[in-house]
Amino acid sequence: RKEVEQDPGPFNVPEGATVAFNCTYSNSASQSFFWYRQDCRKEPKLLMSVYSSGNEDGRFTAQLNRASQYISLLIRDSKLSDSATYLCVVKLNTGNQFYFGTGTSLTVIP
Amino acid sequence: GAGVSQSPSNKVTEKGKDVELRCDPISGHTALYWYRQSLGQGLEFLIYFQGNSAPDKSGLPSDRFSAERTGGSVSTLTIQRTQQEDSAVYLCASSLDLGTPAYEQYFGPGTRLTVT
């Protein structure tokens, strides 16, 4: 079983729409959670960390549900520039590995 | 300031040849990771360096893969006797010392390796 699972999409949404991605993780020892963004043929870049109480950064809101072992990313008022692949990343409280999901593809349509 | 740099950006090699990929992490970052990403796949962890500690090599797929980090800074990933399945983008990332919560990883632009 993969450590991190994501719906690969693609999600095609019109500008201005709200879109949500979920990601599940298998290991209850997971401690640190992140969303990274990866543009086509580019390197991943941190979008936001995910905190236990949930956190918001502008149009982006991240939530963590430890009981159900999933994290979510909500994007409000989608922009064309939000088109990218969104990677869910988890780190356990032991060891050195960060576990990356395969990503969810988002295309925002004019 | 300067980000993580990698060289070469692209490498085409014949099956059976050895290749060396280089990573220059952000100055002051003690943690360094190598990943590879195949088309349509997630990032696969290869190896991790932290300061002067022994590296975590648990992700290396075979003994053809090795990596070094000299002086706690520059790292090289070596693939011996390359195979076609080694074709992928090899990404290097660095971060500050791991803490709780873990620090952000900064990625280099990657080396696109094609084995013909």
Short mmCIF file of C-alpha atoms in Angstrom, two decimals:
data_model
loop_
_atom_site.label_atom_id
_atom_site.label_comp_id
_atom_site.label_asym_id
_atom_site.label_seq_id
_atom_site.Cartn_x
_atom_site.Cartn_y
_atom_site.Cartn_z
CA ARG A 1 0.00 0.00 0.00
CA LYS A 2 1.33 3.44 -0.87
CA GLU A 3 2.14 5.80 1.98
CA VAL A 4 0.29 8.63 0.27
CA GLU A 5 -2.58 8.39 -2.19
CA GLN A 6 -4.12 11.13 -4.27
CA ASP A 7 -6.80 11.31 -6.92
CA PRO A 8 -4.73 12.00 -10.06
CA GLY A 9 -7.54 13.93 -11.71
CA PRO A 10 -7.42 15.73 -14.00
CA PHE A 11 -9.60 18.42 -12.53
CA ASN A 12 -10.74 20.90 -15.17
CA VAL A 13 -12.52 23.88 -13.62
CA PRO A 14 -13.60 27.30 -14.89
CA GLU A 15 -11.97 30.47 -13.64
CA GLY A 16 -13.48 31.59 -10.37
CA ALA A 17 -14.53 28.11 -9.30
CA THR A 18 -13.73 26.50 -5.98
CA VAL A 19 -11.94 23.17 -6.14
CA ALA A 20 -10.87 20.75 -3.42
CA PHE A 21 -8.31 17.96 -3.43
CA ASN A 22 -8.00 15.20 -0.89
CA CYS A 23 -5.05 13.05 0.00
CA THR A 24 -4.97 10.03 2.28
CA TYR A 25 -1.98 8.69 4.16
CA SER A 26 -1.56 5.18 5.50
CA ASN A 27 0.78 5.58 8.47
CA SER A 28 -0.63 6.96 11.69
CA ALA A 29 2.92 7.95 12.68
CA SER A 30 2.81 10.66 10.04
CA GLN A 31 3.72 13.94 11.63
CA SER A 32 4.40 16.66 9.09
CA PHE A 33 2.20 17.45 6.13
CA PHE A 34 2.64 19.66 3.11
CA TRP A 35 1.16 20.62 -0.22
CA TYR A 36 3.66 21.23 -2.99
CA ARG A 37 2.90 22.61 -6.43
CA GLN A 38 4.66 21.37 -9.56
CA ASP A 39 4.32 23.13 -12.90
CA CYS A 40 4.87 21.16 -16.10
CA ARG A 41 8.52 20.14 -16.48
CA LYS A 42 9.49 22.19 -13.43
CA GLU A 43 10.59 21.30 -9.92
CA PRO A 44 8.13 21.05 -7.01
CA LYS A 45 7.75 24.12 -4.83
CA LEU A 46 6.18 24.38 -1.41
CA LEU A 47 2.65 25.74 -1.53
CA MET A 48 1.88 25.45 2.16
CA SER A 49 2.46 23.38 5.24
CA VAL A 50 -0.59 21.81 6.84
CA TYR A 51 -1.13 22.38 10.54
CA SER A 52 -3.32 20.41 12.89
CA SER A 53 -5.79 23.22 13.33
CA GLY A 54 -6.00 23.91 9.62
CA ASN A 55 -4.52 26.95 7.97
CA GLU A 56 -5.28 29.45 5.28
CA ASP A 57 -3.08 31.41 2.92
CA GLY A 58 -5.07 33.77 0.74
CA ARG A 59 -7.26 31.69 -1.54
CA PHE A 60 -5.78 28.43 -0.28
CA THR A 61 -7.00 26.50 2.76
CA ALA A 62 -5.41 23.31 4.05
CA GLN A 63 -7.04 20.93 6.51
CA LEU A 64 -5.76 17.90 8.39
CA ASN A 65 -7.98 15.11 9.71
CA ARG A 66 -5.84 12.80 11.81
CA ALA A 67 -8.68 10.49 12.76
CA SER A 68 -9.43 9.69 9.12
CA GLN A 69 -5.83 10.16 8.00
CA TYR A 70 -6.40 12.61 5.23
CA ILE A 71 -5.43 16.13 4.30
CA SER A 72 -7.22 18.46 1.96
CA LEU A 73 -6.49 21.53 -0.09
CA LEU A 74 -9.21 24.00 -1.05
CA ILE A 75 -8.62 26.61 -3.71
CA ARG A 76 -11.16 29.42 -3.94
CA ASP A 77 -11.66 31.79 -6.87
CA SER A 78 -9.43 29.71 -9.17
CA LYS A 79 -7.06 31.59 -11.44
CA LEU A 80 -5.55 30.44 -14.73
CA SER A 81 -2.18 30.55 -12.98
CA ASP A 82 -3.34 27.89 -10.52
CA SER A 83 -3.08 25.30 -13.29
CA ALA A 84 -0.45 22.82 -12.09
CA THR A 85 -0.03 19.48 -10.37
CA TYR A 86 -0.54 19.53 -6.61
CA LEU A 87 1.53 17.09 -4.60
CA CYS A 88 0.59 15.85 -1.16
CA VAL A 89 3.64 15.22 1.04
CA VAL A 90 3.88 13.45 4.37
CA LYS A 91 6.75 12.86 6.76
CA LEU A 92 6.66 10.31 9.57
CA ASN A 93 7.80 11.12 13.09
CA THR A 94 10.66 8.67 12.57
CA GLY A 95 13.17 8.36 9.78
CA ASN A 96 14.19 10.85 7.17
CA GLN A 97 11.89 10.21 4.26
CA PHE A 98 9.30 12.54 2.85
CA TYR A 99 6.59 10.60 1.03
CA PHE A 100 5.17 12.27 -2.05
CA GLY A 101 1.86 11.49 -3.65
CA THR A 102 1.72 11.15 -7.42
CA GLY A 103 -0.09 14.47 -7.64
CA THR A 104 -3.45 15.85 -8.69
CA SER A 105 -3.58 17.70 -11.99
CA LEU A 106 -5.57 20.93 -12.10
CA THR A 107 -6.40 22.93 -15.22
CA VAL A 108 -8.26 26.20 -14.81
CA ILE A 109 -10.16 27.06 -17.97
CA PRO A 110 -10.90 30.63 -19.12
CA GLY B 1 19.96 34.26 -2.72
CA ALA B 2 20.99 31.37 -4.92
CA GLY B 3 18.75 28.34 -4.96
CA VAL B 4 19.60 24.69 -5.44
CA SER B 5 21.44 24.11 -8.68
CA GLN B 6 21.91 20.88 -10.58
CA SER B 7 24.03 19.91 -13.53
CA PRO B 8 23.77 18.88 -16.23
CA SER B 9 20.21 19.90 -16.97
CA ASN B 10 19.93 17.18 -19.59
CA LYS B 11 21.99 14.05 -20.11
CA VAL B 12 21.64 11.49 -22.88
CA THR B 13 23.76 8.41 -22.45
CA GLU B 14 24.07 4.98 -23.97
CA LYS B 15 22.99 1.91 -22.06
CA GLY B 16 25.87 0.54 -20.03
CA LYS B 17 27.68 3.84 -19.54
CA ASP B 18 28.22 5.50 -16.16
CA VAL B 19 26.80 8.95 -15.40
CA GLU B 20 27.42 11.52 -12.66
CA LEU B 21 24.83 14.05 -11.63
CA ARG B 22 25.73 17.04 -9.49
CA CYS B 23 23.79 19.03 -6.91
CA ASP B 24 24.76 22.29 -5.23
CA PRO B 25 22.45 22.86 -2.27
CA ILE B 26 21.54 26.18 -0.72
CA SER B 27 24.36 27.46 1.43
CA GLY B 28 23.79 26.58 5.08
CA HIS B 29 21.34 23.78 4.38
CA THR B 30 22.55 20.69 6.16
CA ALA B 31 19.99 18.24 4.78
CA LEU B 32 20.16 17.06 1.16
CA TYR B 33 17.87 14.63 -0.65
CA TRP B 34 17.98 12.93 -4.02
CA TYR B 35 14.75 11.85 -5.71
CA ARG B 36 13.83 10.60 -9.12
CA GLN B 37 10.61 11.22 -10.97
CA SER B 38 9.55 9.11 -13.91
CA LEU B 39 6.93 10.29 -16.38
CA GLY B 40 3.56 10.47 -14.66
CA GLN B 41 4.96 9.11 -11.41
CA GLY B 42 5.46 10.57 -7.99
CA LEU B 43 8.81 11.44 -6.52
CA GLU B 44 10.78 8.38 -5.48
CA PHE B 45 13.16 8.89 -2.56
CA LEU B 46 16.70 7.74 -3.28
CA ILE B 47 19.11 8.95 -0.59
CA TYR B 48 19.36 11.48 2.23
CA PHE B 49 22.36 13.28 3.75
CA GLN B 50 22.27 15.14 7.06
CA GLY B 51 25.39 16.93 8.21
CA ASN B 52 28.17 14.50 9.01
CA SER B 53 25.86 11.60 9.76
CA ALA B 54 25.89 8.42 7.72
CA PRO B 55 23.56 8.83 4.74
CA ASP B 56 20.19 7.10 4.57
CA LYS B 57 20.56 4.98 1.44
CA SER B 58 17.37 3.02 1.90
CA GLY B 59 15.81 4.34 -1.30
CA LEU B 60 18.59 3.43 -3.72
CA PRO B 61 17.06 0.95 -6.20
CA SER B 62 20.20 -1.10 -6.83
CA ASP B 63 23.92 -1.22 -6.11
CA ARG B 64 24.49 0.57 -9.42
CA PHE B 65 23.41 3.75 -7.66
CA SER B 66 25.65 5.60 -5.22
CA ALA B 67 25.98 9.12 -3.92
CA GLU B 68 28.50 11.23 -2.09
CA ARG B 69 28.37 14.55 -0.37
CA THR B 70 31.72 16.25 0.04
CA GLY B 71 32.38 18.78 2.76
CA GLY B 72 28.74 18.83 3.72
CA SER B 73 27.86 20.74 0.59
CA VAL B 74 28.02 19.54 -3.02
CA SER B 75 26.62 16.09 -3.76
CA THR B 76 27.08 13.77 -6.71
CA LEU B 77 24.79 10.90 -7.66
CA THR B 78 26.49 8.22 -9.73
CA ILE B 79 24.69 5.62 -11.77
CA GLN B 80 26.89 2.83 -13.09
CA ARG B 81 26.09 0.67 -16.10
CA THR B 82 22.96 2.66 -16.88
CA GLN B 83 19.83 0.86 -18.00
CA GLN B 84 16.88 2.21 -19.95
CA GLU B 85 14.68 2.04 -16.85
CA ASP B 86 17.02 4.59 -15.23
CA SER B 87 15.61 7.25 -17.58
CA ALA B 88 13.90 9.83 -15.38
CA VAL B 89 14.27 13.30 -13.94
CA TYR B 90 16.64 13.27 -10.98
CA LEU B 91 15.79 15.97 -8.46
CA CYS B 92 17.91 17.21 -5.61
CA ALA B 93 16.45 19.08 -2.64
CA SER B 94 17.98 20.73 0.39
CA SER B 95 16.59 21.98 3.66
CA LEU B 96 17.60 23.25 7.03
CA ASP B 97 18.25 20.72 9.74
CA LEU B 98 15.21 18.56 10.27
CA GLY B 99 13.11 19.68 13.16
CA THR B 100 9.59 19.30 14.34
CA PRO B 101 7.72 20.15 12.25
CA ALA B 102 9.99 19.32 9.33
CA TYR B 103 11.44 22.15 7.33
CA GLU B 104 10.53 22.98 3.75
CA GLN B 105 12.56 21.31 1.03
CA TYR B 106 13.88 23.48 -1.78
CA PHE B 107 14.26 21.64 -5.06
CA GLY B 108 16.72 22.11 -7.85
CA PRO B 109 15.56 22.18 -11.49
CA GLY B 110 16.51 18.55 -11.96
CA THR B 111 18.61 16.57 -14.41
CA ARG B 112 16.67 14.86 -17.17
CA LEU B 113 18.46 11.57 -17.87
CA THR B 114 17.73 9.62 -21.02
CA VAL B 115 19.35 6.22 -21.51
CA THR B 116 19.26 5.05 -25.11
#
